Coordinates of C-alpha atoms (C1' of nucleotides) in Angstrom, one line a residue:
Chain A
M17 CA -7.8 -9.4 11.0
I18 CA -8.3 -6.6 8.1
D19 CA -7.2 -3.1 8.4
I20 CA -10.0 -1.2 10.1
R21 CA -8.9 1.8 7.7
L22 CA -10.1 -0.6 4.8
I23 CA -13.7 -0.7 6.5
R24 CA -13.7 3.2 7.1
S25 CA -12.6 3.7 3.4
N26 CA -14.3 0.9 1.5
P27 CA -17.1 -0.8 3.7
E28 CA -18.9 -2.1 0.5
L29 CA -15.5 -3.8 -0.6
V30 CA -15.7 -5.5 2.9
K31 CA -19.2 -6.5 2.5
E32 CA -19.0 -7.9 -1.0
N33 CA -16.1 -10.2 0.6
I34 CA -18.4 -11.4 3.3
R35 CA -21.0 -12.3 0.5
K36 CA -18.4 -14.2 -1.4
K37 CA -17.9 -16.3 1.6
F38 CA -21.6 -16.9 2.3
Q39 CA -21.5 -15.5 5.6
D40 CA -24.2 -12.7 5.2
E41 CA -25.0 -13.0 9.0
K42 CA -21.8 -11.0 9.3
L43 CA -22.8 -8.2 7.2
P44 CA -24.2 -6.0 10.0
L45 CA -20.8 -6.2 11.8
V46 CA -19.3 -3.7 9.3
D47 CA -21.6 -0.8 10.1
E48 CA -21.3 -1.7 13.7
V49 CA -17.6 -1.6 13.5
I50 CA -17.9 1.9 11.6
A51 CA -20.1 3.2 14.4
L52 CA -18.1 2.0 17.5
D53 CA -15.0 3.3 15.8
K54 CA -16.4 6.6 15.3
Q55 CA -17.5 6.7 18.9
L56 CA -14.0 5.4 20.1
R57 CA -12.3 8.3 18.3
E58 CA -14.5 10.9 19.7
C59 CA -14.1 9.3 23.2
K60 CA -10.4 9.3 22.8
T61 CA -10.0 12.8 21.6
K62 CA -11.9 13.8 24.6
A63 CA -9.9 11.7 26.8
D64 CA -6.8 13.0 25.5
T65 CA -7.8 16.6 25.8
L66 CA -8.5 15.9 29.4
R67 CA -5.3 14.3 30.0
G68 CA -3.3 17.2 28.2
Q69 CA -5.2 19.6 30.5
R70 CA -4.3 17.4 33.5
N71 CA -0.5 17.0 32.5
S72 CA -0.1 20.8 32.1
L73 CA -2.0 21.8 35.2
S74 CA 0.3 19.1 37.1
K75 CA 3.2 20.9 35.8
E76 CA 1.9 24.3 36.9
I77 CA 1.3 22.6 40.4
G78 CA 4.9 21.6 40.6
N79 CA 6.3 25.0 39.6
L80 CA 3.9 26.7 42.1
M81 CA 5.2 24.2 44.8
M82 CA 8.7 25.1 44.1
Q83 CA 7.9 28.8 44.4
K84 CA 6.1 27.9 47.8
K85 CA 2.7 29.3 46.4
I86 CA 1.0 26.6 48.4
E87 CA -2.5 28.1 48.1
E88 CA -2.6 28.6 44.4
A89 CA -1.3 25.1 44.1
E90 CA -4.3 23.8 46.2
T91 CA -6.7 25.7 44.2
I92 CA -5.4 23.9 40.9
K93 CA -5.4 20.6 42.6
T94 CA -9.2 21.1 42.8
Q95 CA -9.4 21.6 39.1
V96 CA -7.5 18.6 38.5
A97 CA -9.5 16.6 40.7
E98 CA -12.4 17.3 38.6
I99 CA -10.6 16.5 35.3
A100 CA -9.8 13.1 36.9
Q101 CA -13.3 12.5 37.8
Q102 CA -14.4 13.2 34.0
L103 CA -11.6 10.8 32.9
E104 CA -12.9 8.3 35.4
D105 CA -16.4 8.4 33.6
L106 CA -14.5 7.8 30.2
K107 CA -12.3 5.1 31.3
E108 CA -15.0 2.5 31.1
L109 CA -15.8 3.5 27.4
E110 CA -12.0 3.8 26.5
L111 CA -11.8 0.3 27.5
D112 CA -15.0 -1.2 26.3
L113 CA -15.0 0.1 22.9
P114 CA -11.8 -1.2 21.7
E115 CA -12.8 -4.6 22.9
Q116 CA -16.3 -4.3 21.2
I117 CA -14.4 -3.3 18.0
R118 CA -11.8 -6.2 18.4
Q119 CA -14.5 -8.8 18.9
R120 CA -16.1 -7.8 15.6
M121 CA -12.8 -7.3 13.6
M122 CA -11.8 -10.8 14.6
V123 CA -14.9 -12.4 13.0
I124 CA -14.8 -10.2 9.9
P125 CA -13.0 -12.4 7.3
N126 CA -9.9 -11.6 5.5
I127 CA -10.2 -10.1 2.0
I128 CA -9.8 -13.3 -0.2
D129 CA -7.6 -13.3 -3.4
E130 CA -9.5 -12.5 -6.6
T131 CA -8.5 -16.1 -7.9
V132 CA -10.3 -18.0 -5.0
P133 CA -13.2 -20.0 -6.7
L134 CA -16.6 -18.9 -5.3
G135 CA -18.4 -21.8 -3.4
K136 CA -20.4 -22.4 -0.4
D137 CA -18.5 -25.4 1.4
D138 CA -15.9 -28.0 0.8
S139 CA -18.1 -29.9 -1.8
E140 CA -17.4 -26.9 -4.1
N141 CA -13.6 -27.0 -3.5
V142 CA -11.9 -27.2 -6.9
E143 CA -9.2 -29.7 -8.1
V144 CA -6.0 -27.8 -9.5
E145 CA -3.9 -30.6 -10.7
R146 CA -3.0 -34.2 -10.5
Y147 CA 0.6 -35.6 -10.2
G148 CA 1.7 -39.1 -10.7
E149 CA -0.3 -42.1 -11.9
M150 CA -3.3 -43.2 -9.7
I151 CA -2.7 -46.9 -9.6
V152 CA -5.6 -49.2 -8.6
P153 CA -4.1 -52.7 -8.2
D154 CA -6.0 -55.7 -9.2
Y155 CA -5.8 -57.3 -5.8
E156 CA -7.4 -55.7 -2.6
V157 CA -5.3 -53.1 -0.7
P158 CA -5.7 -53.8 2.9
Y159 CA -6.7 -51.1 5.4
H160 CA -3.6 -49.3 6.7
I161 CA -4.0 -50.7 10.1
D162 CA -3.9 -54.2 8.8
I163 CA -0.8 -53.5 6.8
M164 CA 1.1 -52.2 9.9
E165 CA 0.0 -55.2 12.0
S166 CA 1.3 -57.6 9.5
F167 CA 4.6 -56.0 10.2
Q168 CA 4.1 -55.9 14.0
G169 CA 4.5 -52.2 13.5
I170 CA 1.6 -50.9 15.6
D171 CA -0.2 -51.6 18.7
L172 CA -3.4 -49.9 19.3
D173 CA -4.7 -52.0 22.0
S174 CA -2.0 -51.1 24.4
A175 CA -2.2 -47.5 23.6
R176 CA -6.0 -47.6 24.4
K177 CA -4.8 -48.9 27.8
T178 CA -2.4 -46.4 28.5
S179 CA -3.7 -43.3 26.8
G180 CA -7.2 -44.0 25.2
S181 CA -8.3 -43.8 21.9
G182 CA -6.5 -41.7 19.3
F183 CA -3.1 -42.8 20.6
Y184 CA -0.8 -45.6 19.3
Y185 CA 2.2 -47.4 19.5
L186 CA 4.5 -47.7 16.4
T187 CA 7.2 -50.2 16.6
G188 CA 10.0 -51.9 14.6
D189 CA 10.4 -50.9 11.0
I190 CA 7.1 -48.9 10.8
A191 CA 8.2 -46.8 13.5
R192 CA 11.6 -46.2 11.9
L193 CA 9.8 -45.5 8.7
H194 CA 7.7 -43.0 10.4
S195 CA 10.8 -41.3 11.7
A196 CA 12.7 -41.7 8.5
I197 CA 10.1 -39.8 6.6
L198 CA 10.4 -37.0 9.1
T199 CA 14.2 -36.9 8.8
Y200 CA 14.0 -37.0 5.0
A201 CA 11.3 -34.2 5.1
R202 CA 13.7 -32.1 7.2
D203 CA 16.7 -32.7 5.0
F204 CA 14.4 -32.0 1.7
M205 CA 13.3 -28.5 3.3
I206 CA 16.8 -27.7 4.3
D207 CA 18.1 -28.4 0.7
K208 CA 15.2 -25.7 -0.5
G209 CA 16.9 -23.1 1.6
F210 CA 14.8 -23.3 4.9
T211 CA 16.3 -22.8 8.2
Y212 CA 15.3 -25.9 10.5
C213 CA 13.8 -25.2 14.0
I214 CA 12.7 -27.0 16.9
P215 CA 10.3 -24.9 18.7
P216 CA 8.8 -24.9 22.2
F217 CA 6.1 -27.7 22.4
M218 CA 4.1 -25.8 24.8
I219 CA 3.0 -22.1 24.7
R220 CA 1.5 -19.7 27.1
S221 CA -2.1 -18.7 26.9
G222 CA -1.3 -15.3 25.7
V223 CA 0.2 -16.7 22.5
V224 CA -2.6 -19.3 22.2
T225 CA -5.3 -16.7 22.0
G226 CA -3.2 -14.6 19.7
V227 CA -2.7 -17.6 17.0
M228 CA -6.3 -18.9 17.3
S229 CA -9.9 -18.3 17.9
F230 CA -11.6 -18.9 21.0
A231 CA -13.6 -21.9 19.3
E232 CA -10.4 -23.6 18.0
M233 CA -8.8 -23.1 21.4
E234 CA -11.7 -25.0 23.0
N235 CA -11.7 -27.7 20.3
M236 CA -8.1 -28.2 19.9
M237 CA -5.8 -27.3 22.8
Y238 CA -4.7 -29.4 25.7
K239 CA -4.1 -27.4 28.9
I240 CA -1.5 -28.3 31.4
E241 CA -3.1 -28.3 34.8
G242 CA -1.9 -25.6 37.3
E243 CA 0.2 -23.9 34.7
D244 CA -0.2 -21.3 32.1
L245 CA 0.8 -23.7 29.4
Y246 CA -0.9 -25.3 26.5
L247 CA 0.2 -28.2 24.2
I248 CA 0.8 -26.9 20.6
G249 CA -1.6 -28.1 18.0
T250 CA 0.9 -27.2 15.3
S251 CA 4.4 -25.9 15.3
E252 CA 2.8 -23.2 13.3
H253 CA 1.7 -21.8 16.8
S254 CA 5.1 -21.7 18.3
M255 CA 6.8 -20.6 15.1
I256 CA 4.3 -17.7 14.5
G257 CA 4.3 -16.9 18.2
K258 CA 8.0 -16.3 18.0
F259 CA 7.3 -13.2 16.0
I260 CA 4.4 -11.8 17.9
D261 CA 5.0 -8.0 18.8
S262 CA 8.1 -7.9 16.9
I263 CA 9.6 -5.7 14.2
T264 CA 12.1 -7.3 11.6
P265 CA 14.4 -5.2 9.5
E266 CA 13.3 -5.7 6.0
E267 CA 16.5 -6.8 4.8
D268 CA 16.1 -9.9 7.1
L269 CA 13.1 -10.9 5.0
P270 CA 12.2 -13.5 3.8
I271 CA 12.3 -15.6 6.9
A272 CA 11.8 -19.0 5.9
Y273 CA 11.6 -22.0 8.5
T274 CA 10.9 -25.6 8.6
S275 CA 10.0 -26.7 11.9
Y276 CA 9.3 -30.0 13.6
S277 CA 7.0 -30.7 16.7
P278 CA 4.8 -33.3 18.0
C279 CA 1.4 -31.9 17.8
F280 CA -1.4 -32.5 20.1
R281 CA -5.2 -32.2 19.4
K282 CA -8.3 -32.7 21.4
E283 CA -10.3 -33.0 18.1
V284 CA -13.4 -32.2 19.8
G285 CA -16.3 -31.5 17.2
A286 CA -17.3 -32.4 13.9
H287 CA -15.5 -35.7 13.3
G288 CA -13.8 -36.5 16.6
I289 CA -11.6 -39.5 16.9
E290 CA -14.0 -42.1 15.1
E291 CA -11.8 -43.7 12.6
R292 CA -9.8 -46.7 13.5
G293 CA -6.1 -46.2 12.8
V294 CA -4.0 -43.2 12.7
Y295 CA -5.9 -40.9 10.3
R296 CA -7.3 -38.7 13.0
V297 CA -5.4 -38.7 16.2
H298 CA -4.7 -36.7 19.6
Q299 CA -0.9 -37.0 18.8
F300 CA 1.2 -36.8 15.8
E301 CA 4.4 -35.5 14.5
K302 CA 4.7 -32.9 11.7
Q303 CA 7.3 -31.1 9.6
E304 CA 6.0 -27.8 8.9
M305 CA 7.3 -24.8 6.7
I306 CA 6.5 -21.1 7.5
V307 CA 7.6 -18.0 5.9
V308 CA 7.3 -14.1 6.9
C309 CA 7.8 -12.3 3.7
H310 CA 7.4 -9.0 2.1
P311 CA 3.8 -8.4 0.8
D312 CA 4.9 -8.4 -2.8
D313 CA 6.4 -11.8 -2.5
S314 CA 3.5 -13.8 -0.8
K315 CA 1.9 -15.0 -4.0
A316 CA 5.1 -16.6 -5.4
W317 CA 5.8 -18.1 -1.9
F318 CA 2.4 -19.7 -1.9
E319 CA 3.0 -21.4 -5.3
K320 CA 6.5 -22.7 -4.2
F321 CA 5.2 -23.7 -0.9
Y322 CA 2.5 -26.4 -1.9
Q323 CA 4.8 -27.5 -4.9
Y324 CA 7.4 -28.5 -2.4
T325 CA 4.9 -30.7 -0.7
V326 CA 3.9 -32.0 -4.0
E327 CA 7.5 -32.6 -4.9
F328 CA 8.0 -34.2 -1.5
F329 CA 5.3 -36.9 -2.0
R330 CA 6.0 -37.5 -5.5
S331 CA 9.6 -38.2 -4.5
L332 CA 8.1 -41.0 -2.3
L333 CA 6.1 -42.3 -5.3
I334 CA 2.7 -41.2 -3.8
P335 CA 0.4 -39.9 -6.3
V336 CA -1.1 -36.5 -5.4
R337 CA -3.5 -33.8 -6.3
T338 CA -3.9 -30.1 -5.2
L339 CA -7.3 -29.0 -4.3
E340 CA -8.1 -25.1 -4.1
C341 CA -10.3 -24.1 -1.1
C342 CA -13.3 -22.4 -2.4
S343 CA -14.5 -18.9 -0.9
G344 CA -17.0 -20.5 1.6
D345 CA -14.5 -23.2 3.0
L346 CA -12.0 -20.7 3.3
A347 CA -10.8 -20.0 7.1
D348 CA -11.6 -16.4 8.0
L349 CA -8.0 -15.4 8.2
K350 CA -6.8 -16.9 4.9
V351 CA -6.4 -15.0 1.5
K352 CA -6.0 -18.4 -0.4
S353 CA -5.3 -21.9 0.5
V354 CA -4.6 -25.2 -1.3
D355 CA -4.7 -28.6 0.3
V356 CA -2.6 -31.3 -1.0
E357 CA -4.3 -34.7 -0.9
A358 CA -2.6 -38.2 -1.5
W359 CA -4.1 -40.9 -3.5
S360 CA -5.5 -43.9 -1.7
P361 CA -5.8 -47.3 -4.0
R362 CA -7.8 -48.9 -1.1
Q363 CA -10.5 -46.3 -1.3
Q364 CA -9.8 -45.1 -4.9
K365 CA -9.8 -41.5 -3.9
F366 CA -7.8 -38.5 -2.5
F367 CA -7.5 -37.6 1.2
E368 CA -5.9 -34.6 2.7
V369 CA -2.4 -34.8 3.9
G370 CA -1.2 -31.1 3.9
S371 CA -2.6 -27.5 3.7
C372 CA -1.0 -24.5 2.3
S373 CA -2.1 -21.2 3.4
N374 CA -1.4 -17.6 2.5
L375 CA -2.6 -15.3 5.4
G376 CA -1.7 -12.1 3.8
D377 CA -1.0 -9.4 6.5
A378 CA -4.1 -10.5 8.6
Q379 CA -2.1 -12.8 10.9
A380 CA 0.6 -10.0 11.2
R381 CA -1.9 -7.2 11.9
R382 CA -3.5 -9.5 14.7
L383 CA -0.3 -10.3 16.2
A384 CA 1.5 -6.9 15.5
I385 CA 4.3 -8.8 13.6
R386 CA 6.1 -6.0 11.8
A387 CA 8.8 -5.2 9.3
R388 CA 10.7 -2.2 8.9
N389 CA 12.3 -0.3 5.9
E390 CA 13.4 3.2 5.6
N391 CA 9.8 4.4 5.2
G392 CA 8.7 3.0 8.5
T393 CA 7.0 -0.2 9.5
Y394 CA 4.5 -2.4 7.6
F395 CA 2.8 -5.8 8.1
P396 CA 4.6 -8.6 6.3
H397 CA 2.8 -11.6 4.9
T398 CA 2.8 -14.9 6.7
L399 CA 2.3 -18.3 4.9
N400 CA 2.3 -21.8 6.5
N401 CA 2.2 -25.1 4.9
T402 CA 2.6 -28.9 5.9
V403 CA 5.6 -30.7 4.7
V404 CA 4.5 -34.0 6.0
A405 CA 2.6 -35.4 9.1
P406 CA 3.9 -39.0 9.0
P407 CA 1.1 -40.9 10.6
R408 CA -1.4 -39.7 8.4
M409 CA 0.9 -39.8 5.4
L410 CA 2.1 -43.4 6.4
I411 CA -1.5 -44.5 5.2
A412 CA -0.8 -43.2 1.8
F413 CA 2.7 -44.4 1.8
L414 CA 1.9 -47.9 2.9
E415 CA -1.1 -48.4 0.3
N416 CA 1.1 -46.9 -2.6
N417 CA 4.3 -48.7 -1.8
L418 CA 2.9 -52.2 -0.8
T419 CA 4.0 -54.9 -3.2
E420 CA 1.6 -57.6 -4.3
D421 CA 3.7 -60.0 -2.4
G422 CA 3.0 -58.0 0.8
K423 CA 6.6 -56.1 1.1
I424 CA 6.8 -52.5 1.5
R425 CA 8.9 -50.6 -1.1
I426 CA 11.1 -48.2 0.0
P427 CA 11.7 -45.3 -2.7
E428 CA 15.1 -44.4 -3.5
S429 CA 15.0 -41.1 -1.8
L430 CA 14.2 -42.7 1.5
Q431 CA 16.3 -45.5 1.5
M432 CA 19.5 -43.7 3.1
Y433 CA 17.0 -42.9 6.2
M434 CA 16.1 -46.7 6.3
G435 CA 19.7 -48.0 6.6
G436 CA 19.8 -48.6 2.6
K437 CA 16.8 -50.9 2.5
E438 CA 15.0 -51.3 -0.6
F439 CA 11.9 -53.3 1.0
I440 CA 10.6 -53.8 4.3
E441 CA 9.9 -57.5 4.7
K442 CA 7.9 -59.6 7.3
Chain B
rG28 C1' 11.8 -25.4 45.2
rG29 C1' 14.6 -21.5 48.7
rA30 C1' 17.5 -16.6 49.2
rG31 C1' 19.2 -12.2 46.8
rG32 C1' 20.1 -9.0 42.5
rG33 C1' 18.3 -7.0 37.9
rU34 C1' 14.9 -5.6 33.3
rU35 C1' 15.3 2.0 30.4
rG36 C1' 15.2 3.7 23.0
rG37 C1' 18.9 -0.7 17.4
rC38 C1' 22.9 -1.5 21.4
rC39 C1' 25.4 0.2 26.1
rG40 C1' 24.2 3.2 29.9
rA41 C1' 22.4 7.8 33.1
rG42 C1' 18.3 8.6 35.7
rU43 C1' 15.0 7.1 43.0
rG44 C1' 8.4 11.7 42.6
rG45 C1' 7.7 17.7 38.9
rU46 C1' 9.3 21.2 31.4
rU47 C1' 12.6 13.5 31.2
rG48 C1' 9.9 10.7 25.7
rA49 C1' 13.9 10.1 28.6
rA50 C1' 21.3 12.8 29.6
rG51 C1' 25.8 10.6 27.7
rG52 C1' 28.2 7.1 24.3
rC53 C1' 28.0 3.5 20.2
rA54 C1' 25.7 2.3 15.7
rC55 C1' 23.0 4.5 11.7
rC56 C1' 21.4 8.5 8.2
rG57 C1' 22.5 13.8 5.9
rG58 C1' 25.8 17.7 5.7
rU59 C1' 30.7 20.8 6.2
rC60 C1' 35.6 19.9 5.4
rU61 C1' 39.0 16.6 1.8
rU62 C1' 41.7 14.9 -4.5
rG63 C1' 39.3 10.3 -2.0
rA64 C1' 38.9 8.3 2.7
rA65 C1' 39.5 8.6 7.9
rA66 C1' 39.4 12.1 11.8
rA67 C1' 36.8 16.6 13.3
rC68 C1' 32.4 19.6 13.4
rC69 C1' 27.0 20.4 12.5
rG70 C1' 22.2 18.2 12.1
rG71 C1' 18.9 13.9 12.2
rC72 C1' 17.7 9.3 14.3
rA73 C1' 11.8 4.9 18.9
rU74 C1' 6.7 2.8 18.5
rA75 C1' 1.5 3.7 18.1
rC76 C1' -3.0 6.7 17.9
rU77 C1' -5.2 11.2 17.0
rG78 C1' -5.5 16.2 14.1
rA79 C1' -5.9 19.8 7.8
rG80 C1' -1.8 21.5 10.5
rA81 C1' 0.7 23.4 14.9
rG82 C1' 0.1 19.8 18.0
rG83 C1' -1.9 16.4 21.6
rU84 C1' -2.1 11.3 23.9
rA85 C1' 0.0 6.6 25.3
rU86 C1' 4.3 3.6 25.8
rC87 C1' 11.1 3.3 30.4
rU88 C1' 9.4 -5.9 30.7
rA89 C1' 3.6 -6.5 31.7
rG90 C1' -0.8 -5.5 34.6
rG91 C1' -2.7 -3.2 39.0
rG92 C1' -2.1 0.7 43.1
rU93 C1' -0.5 5.4 45.7
rU94 C1' -0.1 10.8 44.1
rC95 C1' -2.1 16.9 41.8
rG96 C1' 1.9 14.5 39.1
rA97 C1' 5.4 7.8 38.4
rA98 C1' 11.0 5.4 34.5
rU99 C1' 11.4 6.8 39.8
rC100 C1' 7.1 4.7 45.6
rC101 C1' 3.8 0.0 46.7
rC102 C1' 1.7 -5.0 45.0
rU103 C1' 1.2 -9.0 41.3
rA104 C1' 3.2 -11.6 37.3
rA105 C1' 6.9 -12.7 33.5
rC106 C1' 12.0 -13.1 32.1
rC107 C1' 17.3 -12.7 33.2
rC108 C1' 21.8 -13.0 36.7
rU109 C1' 24.0 -15.2 41.5
rC110 C1' 24.0 -18.8 45.2
rC111 C1' 21.8 -23.3 47.7
rG112 C1' 18.7 -27.6 46.8
rC113 C1' 16.8 -31.2 43.1
rC114 C1' 17.1 -33.5 38.3
rA115 C1' 17.2 -35.9 32.8

RNA sequence: GGAGGGUUGGCCGAGUGGUUGAAGGCACCGGUCUUGAAAACCGGCAUACUGAGAGGUAUCUAGGGUUCGAAUCCCUAACCCUCCGCCA
């Protein structure tokens, strides 16, 4: 959510930003907000004045009562009753207008960074850089499920029986590999200076509606029946929720966490669970990084963030590229976003394994996450990025580390988490 | 799950219907004093909206209600504590 003062002072800039994102249908919202905001302030001034009158008259009644001037007090009471009536009339407007404004503010997109490439949709995202050698073996690389099954590492049939599609049993060395990758990712991030955190895996509806839009909530979140609780779709939900409506002393910034959690997603919508395997699933585990930092530092954090993911994947011998999200494909809350994509030798193309986002102060403003220095409070910047989500990254891992004779190579960095093994063999 | 007690500013804590946005203390900041420091003394010290400003409004966990007026009374919820029950 952007600062309403920006809309008041520079509506053209906000409109230009909307055009850059090819959301021209939202242009009228800007003028609507300006009009509603003006109306609200007039309404508030009026109501505040009335309340001021009521407060001072009430005090007068108190004084008169103490002096036993009952009759005079009664006269003033009738005046207050009139004011109360007028306030009652204003009350509806006072509640309705902020809601009207908020609804519009929520969908007016954040001002994107000037470096974001212009483009309509994901087809116009821009490759930034490739890392590692994109090897295409001269033998056929099997589908990841087939690789896993050849090691008795996955059981989708049983999972369908117990839980439906989009779930999986991982077993044996493949399951161990999955957990080893997470544990390695945790230590990797701790070595980078991040604080490790295990957050709640369920959050209240108040937090859910804070951290995501209604549409996202419908399409992603699983609700616990009979409780005001939802399963998190990513640890970002609980990690950012941690800071809602709080004020952090500036000297405590930056706050850099690496969090682990299982993630639960309904995946209702465009794609659904249509691919066989573990590419898109209802339940997965993820190591995440988030930071709350001073506004001056967010650009530097952003670069560091996705570089950490690149470094992590490279240490597992997986070729990756970074892909910058173009203006039209950028979610409304984001200032800038880069996806990390891993190389698939089987498909001979890259696929998404992580997403790095700088939200500027929009998320902080929306959730009243504030920082304080000697000059007062301000909204810090928030960023989040995937370190690794093993089920999906296993696809890249297995395809890139499969040897011609059907073994799985364990890169040196991971060996200590796999009991010192250099290979997984059948 | 049952019974009771609680939730006040950065922290502790007073306050049970009327100049209380909130005593007092601690912490913090500025000043006096001092060679320097400590002590002592003086002053400042919540958040947000609004107004050119003086100021005004809102906020004592949250949301409703009673009242001319609520931190204070009533209802609901969340959380914390104690006891009982249950359970990894």
